């Protein structure tokens, strides 16, 4: 199957932590400070940032067992998650809070995540990365974003609609097939990737 190698490579990089993975902290700090000279809302600051730095996605990391709920309901603060008696949702402290959701920038977040995953002994085969479209997120959120400059992260204090999801990267084949089935059934325009031992499969 022919694929866009650059696009796949960009996504595969999220599965490993390199020492050069985060932008030089002084460079990043100086750049962020420059954005506040003529600052508007936090959302406007972040939208300006993604244009100037080539940021294409915001990233949400979650337990792979949550993928069915997220595809049907979007990403929600934990206090808004409503489950039926047969459903479960596995909350990770890294990204999902009671009243908000954290999203990382795709250029500078991986080392933060890998350190957190190592500290809490997360099985890396049991998580997935969800890529969020910044422009769609800006259009579908009504409240201002909170910009955490120190971690290159934004905080969203409302649900994130599933239509803002651009792609999902999964390591577990069973859940990859499960997610692929839901995407087809709901007619969602989401790219799905399975990463195993450096090989990538794309959902059909």
CSV table of N, CA, C and O in Angstrom, one decimal, residues 28-73:
chain,number,residue,atom,x,y,z
A,28,UNK,N,12.3,28.4,22.9
A,28,UNK,CA,10.9,28.3,23.0
A,28,UNK,C,10.4,29.4,23.9
A,28,UNK,O,9.3,30.1,23.6
A,29,UNK,N,11.0,29.6,25.0
A,29,UNK,CA,10.6,30.7,26.0
A,29,UNK,C,10.6,32.0,25.4
A,29,UNK,O,9.7,32.8,25.5
A,30,UNK,N,11.7,32.4,24.7
A,30,UNK,CA,11.8,33.7,24.0
A,30,UNK,C,10.7,33.9,23.0
A,30,UNK,O,10.1,34.9,22.9
A,31,UNK,N,10.4,32.8,22.2
A,31,UNK,CA,9.4,32.9,21.2
A,31,UNK,C,8.0,33.1,21.8
A,31,UNK,O,7.2,34.0,21.4
A,32,UNK,N,7.7,32.4,22.9
A,32,UNK,CA,6.4,32.6,23.5
A,32,UNK,C,6.3,34.0,24.1
A,32,UNK,O,5.2,34.6,24.0
A,33,UNK,N,7.3,34.5,24.7
A,33,UNK,CA,7.3,35.8,25.3
A,33,UNK,C,7.0,36.9,24.2
A,33,UNK,O,6.2,37.8,24.4
A,34,UNK,N,7.5,36.7,23.0
A,34,UNK,CA,7.3,37.6,21.9
A,34,UNK,C,5.8,37.6,21.5
A,34,UNK,O,5.3,38.7,21.0
A,35,UNK,N,5.1,36.6,21.7
A,35,UNK,CA,3.7,36.5,21.3
A,35,UNK,C,2.8,37.4,22.2
A,35,UNK,O,1.7,37.8,21.8
A,36,UNK,N,3.3,37.7,23.4
A,36,UNK,CA,2.5,38.5,24.4
A,36,UNK,C,2.6,40.0,24.2
A,36,UNK,O,1.9,40.7,24.9
A,37,UNK,N,3.4,40.4,23.3
A,37,UNK,CA,3.6,41.9,23.1
A,37,UNK,C,2.3,42.5,22.7
A,37,UNK,O,1.9,43.5,23.2
A,38,UNK,N,1.6,41.9,21.7
A,38,UNK,CA,0.3,42.4,21.2
A,38,UNK,C,-0.7,41.3,21.5
A,38,UNK,O,-1.4,40.9,20.5
A,39,UNK,N,-0.8,40.8,22.7
A,39,UNK,CA,-1.6,39.7,23.0
A,39,UNK,C,-3.1,40.0,23.0
A,39,UNK,O,-3.5,41.1,23.4
A,40,UNK,N,-3.9,39.1,22.4
A,40,UNK,CA,-5.3,39.1,22.5
A,40,UNK,C,-5.7,38.1,23.5
A,40,UNK,O,-5.2,38.0,24.6
A,41,UNK,N,-6.7,37.2,23.1
A,41,UNK,CA,-7.1,36.1,23.9
A,41,UNK,C,-6.0,35.1,23.9
A,41,UNK,O,-5.1,35.0,23.0
A,42,UNK,N,-6.1,34.1,24.8
A,42,UNK,CA,-5.1,33.0,24.8
A,42,UNK,C,-5.3,32.2,23.5
A,42,UNK,O,-4.3,31.7,23.0
A,43,UNK,N,-6.5,32.0,23.1
A,43,UNK,CA,-6.8,31.3,21.9
A,43,UNK,C,-6.1,32.0,20.7
A,43,UNK,O,-5.4,31.3,19.8
A,44,UNK,N,-6.2,33.3,20.6
A,44,UNK,CA,-5.5,34.0,19.5
A,44,UNK,C,-4.0,33.9,19.6
A,44,UNK,O,-3.3,33.7,18.5
A,45,UNK,N,-3.4,33.9,20.8
A,45,UNK,CA,-2.0,33.7,21.0
A,45,UNK,C,-1.6,32.3,20.4
A,45,UNK,O,-0.6,32.2,19.7
A,46,UNK,N,-2.3,31.3,20.8
A,46,UNK,CA,-2.0,29.9,20.3
A,46,UNK,C,-2.1,29.8,18.8
A,46,UNK,O,-1.3,29.2,18.2
A,47,UNK,N,-3.2,30.4,18.3
A,47,UNK,CA,-3.4,30.3,16.8
A,47,UNK,C,-2.3,31.0,16.1
A,47,UNK,O,-1.8,30.6,15.0
A,48,UNK,N,-1.8,32.1,16.6
A,48,UNK,CA,-0.6,32.8,16.1
A,48,UNK,C,0.6,31.9,16.1
A,48,UNK,O,1.4,31.8,15.2
A,49,UNK,N,0.8,31.2,17.3
A,49,UNK,CA,1.9,30.4,17.5
A,49,UNK,C,2.0,29.2,16.4
A,49,UNK,O,3.0,29.0,15.8
A,50,UNK,N,0.8,28.6,16.2
A,50,UNK,CA,0.8,27.4,15.3
A,50,UNK,C,1.1,27.8,13.9
A,50,UNK,O,1.8,27.0,13.1
A,51,UNK,N,0.8,29.0,13.5
A,51,UNK,CA,1.1,29.5,12.2
A,51,UNK,C,2.6,29.8,12.0
A,51,UNK,O,3.2,29.5,11.0
A,52,UNK,N,3.2,30.4,13.0
A,52,UNK,CA,4.6,30.8,13.0
A,52,UNK,C,5.5,29.6,13.2
A,52,UNK,O,6.6,29.7,12.7
A,53,UNK,N,5.1,28.6,13.9
A,53,UNK,CA,6.0,27.5,14.2
A,53,UNK,C,5.7,26.2,13.4
A,53,UNK,O,6.3,25.2,13.7
A,54,UNK,N,4.7,26.2,12.6
A,54,UNK,CA,4.4,25.1,11.8
A,54,UNK,C,3.7,23.9,12.6
A,54,UNK,O,3.9,22.8,12.3
A,55,UNK,N,3.0,24.3,13.7
A,55,UNK,CA,2.4,23.3,14.5
A,55,UNK,C,1.1,22.8,13.8
A,55,UNK,O,0.2,23.6,13.4
A,56,UNK,N,1.0,21.5,13.5
A,56,UNK,CA,-0.1,21.0,12.7
A,56,UNK,C,-1.2,20.3,13.5
A,56,UNK,O,-2.3,20.2,13.1
A,57,UNK,N,-0.8,19.9,14.7
A,57,UNK,CA,-1.7,19.1,15.5
A,57,UNK,C,-1.6,19.4,17.0
A,57,UNK,O,-0.5,19.8,17.5
A,58,UNK,N,-2.7,19.3,17.8
A,58,UNK,CA,-2.6,19.2,19.2
A,58,UNK,C,-2.7,17.7,19.5
A,58,UNK,O,-3.4,17.0,18.8
A,59,UNK,N,-2.1,17.3,20.6
A,59,UNK,CA,-2.0,15.8,20.9
A,59,UNK,C,-2.7,15.5,22.2
A,59,UNK,O,-2.5,16.2,23.2
A,60,UNK,N,-3.5,14.5,22.2
A,60,UNK,CA,-4.2,14.0,23.4
A,60,UNK,C,-3.8,12.5,23.6
A,60,UNK,O,-4.0,11.7,22.6
A,61,UNK,N,-3.3,12.2,24.7
A,61,UNK,CA,-2.9,10.8,25.0
A,61,UNK,C,-3.9,10.2,25.9
A,61,UNK,O,-4.3,10.8,26.9
A,62,UNK,N,-4.3,8.9,25.6
A,62,UNK,CA,-5.3,8.3,26.5
A,62,UNK,C,-5.1,6.8,26.4
A,62,UNK,O,-4.5,6.2,25.6
A,63,UNK,N,-5.8,6.1,27.4
A,63,UNK,CA,-5.8,4.6,27.4
A,63,UNK,C,-6.6,4.2,26.2
A,63,UNK,O,-7.7,4.7,25.9
A,64,UNK,N,-6.1,3.1,25.5
A,64,UNK,CA,-6.7,2.7,24.3
A,64,UNK,C,-8.1,2.2,24.5
A,64,UNK,O,-9.0,2.2,23.6
A,65,UNK,N,-8.5,1.7,25.8
A,65,UNK,CA,-9.8,1.2,26.0
A,65,UNK,C,-10.9,2.3,26.0
A,65,UNK,O,-12.1,2.1,26.0
A,66,UNK,N,-10.4,3.6,25.9
A,66,UNK,CA,-11.4,4.7,25.9
A,66,UNK,C,-11.8,5.1,24.4
A,66,UNK,O,-12.6,6.0,24.2
A,67,UNK,N,-11.2,4.4,23.4
A,67,UNK,CA,-11.3,4.9,22.1
A,67,UNK,C,-12.7,4.9,21.5
A,67,UNK,O,-13.2,5.8,20.8
A,68,UNK,N,-13.5,3.8,21.9
A,68,UNK,CA,-14.9,3.7,21.4
A,68,UNK,C,-15.7,4.9,22.0
A,68,UNK,O,-16.5,5.5,21.2
A,69,UNK,N,-15.6,5.2,23.3
A,69,UNK,CA,-16.3,6.3,23.9
A,69,UNK,C,-15.9,7.6,23.2
A,69,UNK,O,-16.8,8.4,22.9
A,70,UNK,N,-14.6,7.8,23.0
A,70,UNK,CA,-14.2,9.1,22.4
A,70,UNK,C,-14.7,9.3,21.0
A,70,UNK,O,-15.1,10.4,20.6
A,71,UNK,N,-14.7,8.2,20.2
A,71,UNK,CA,-15.1,8.3,18.8
A,71,UNK,C,-16.6,8.7,18.7
A,71,UNK,O,-17.1,9.3,17.8
A,72,UNK,N,-17.4,8.3,19.8
A,72,UNK,CA,-18.8,8.5,19.8
A,72,UNK,C,-19.2,9.8,20.5
A,72,UNK,O,-20.2,10.4,20.2
A,73,UNK,N,-18.3,10.2,21.5
A,73,UNK,CA,-18.7,11.4,22.3
A,73,UNK,C,-17.7,12.5,22.4
A,73,UNK,O,-18.0,13.5,23.0
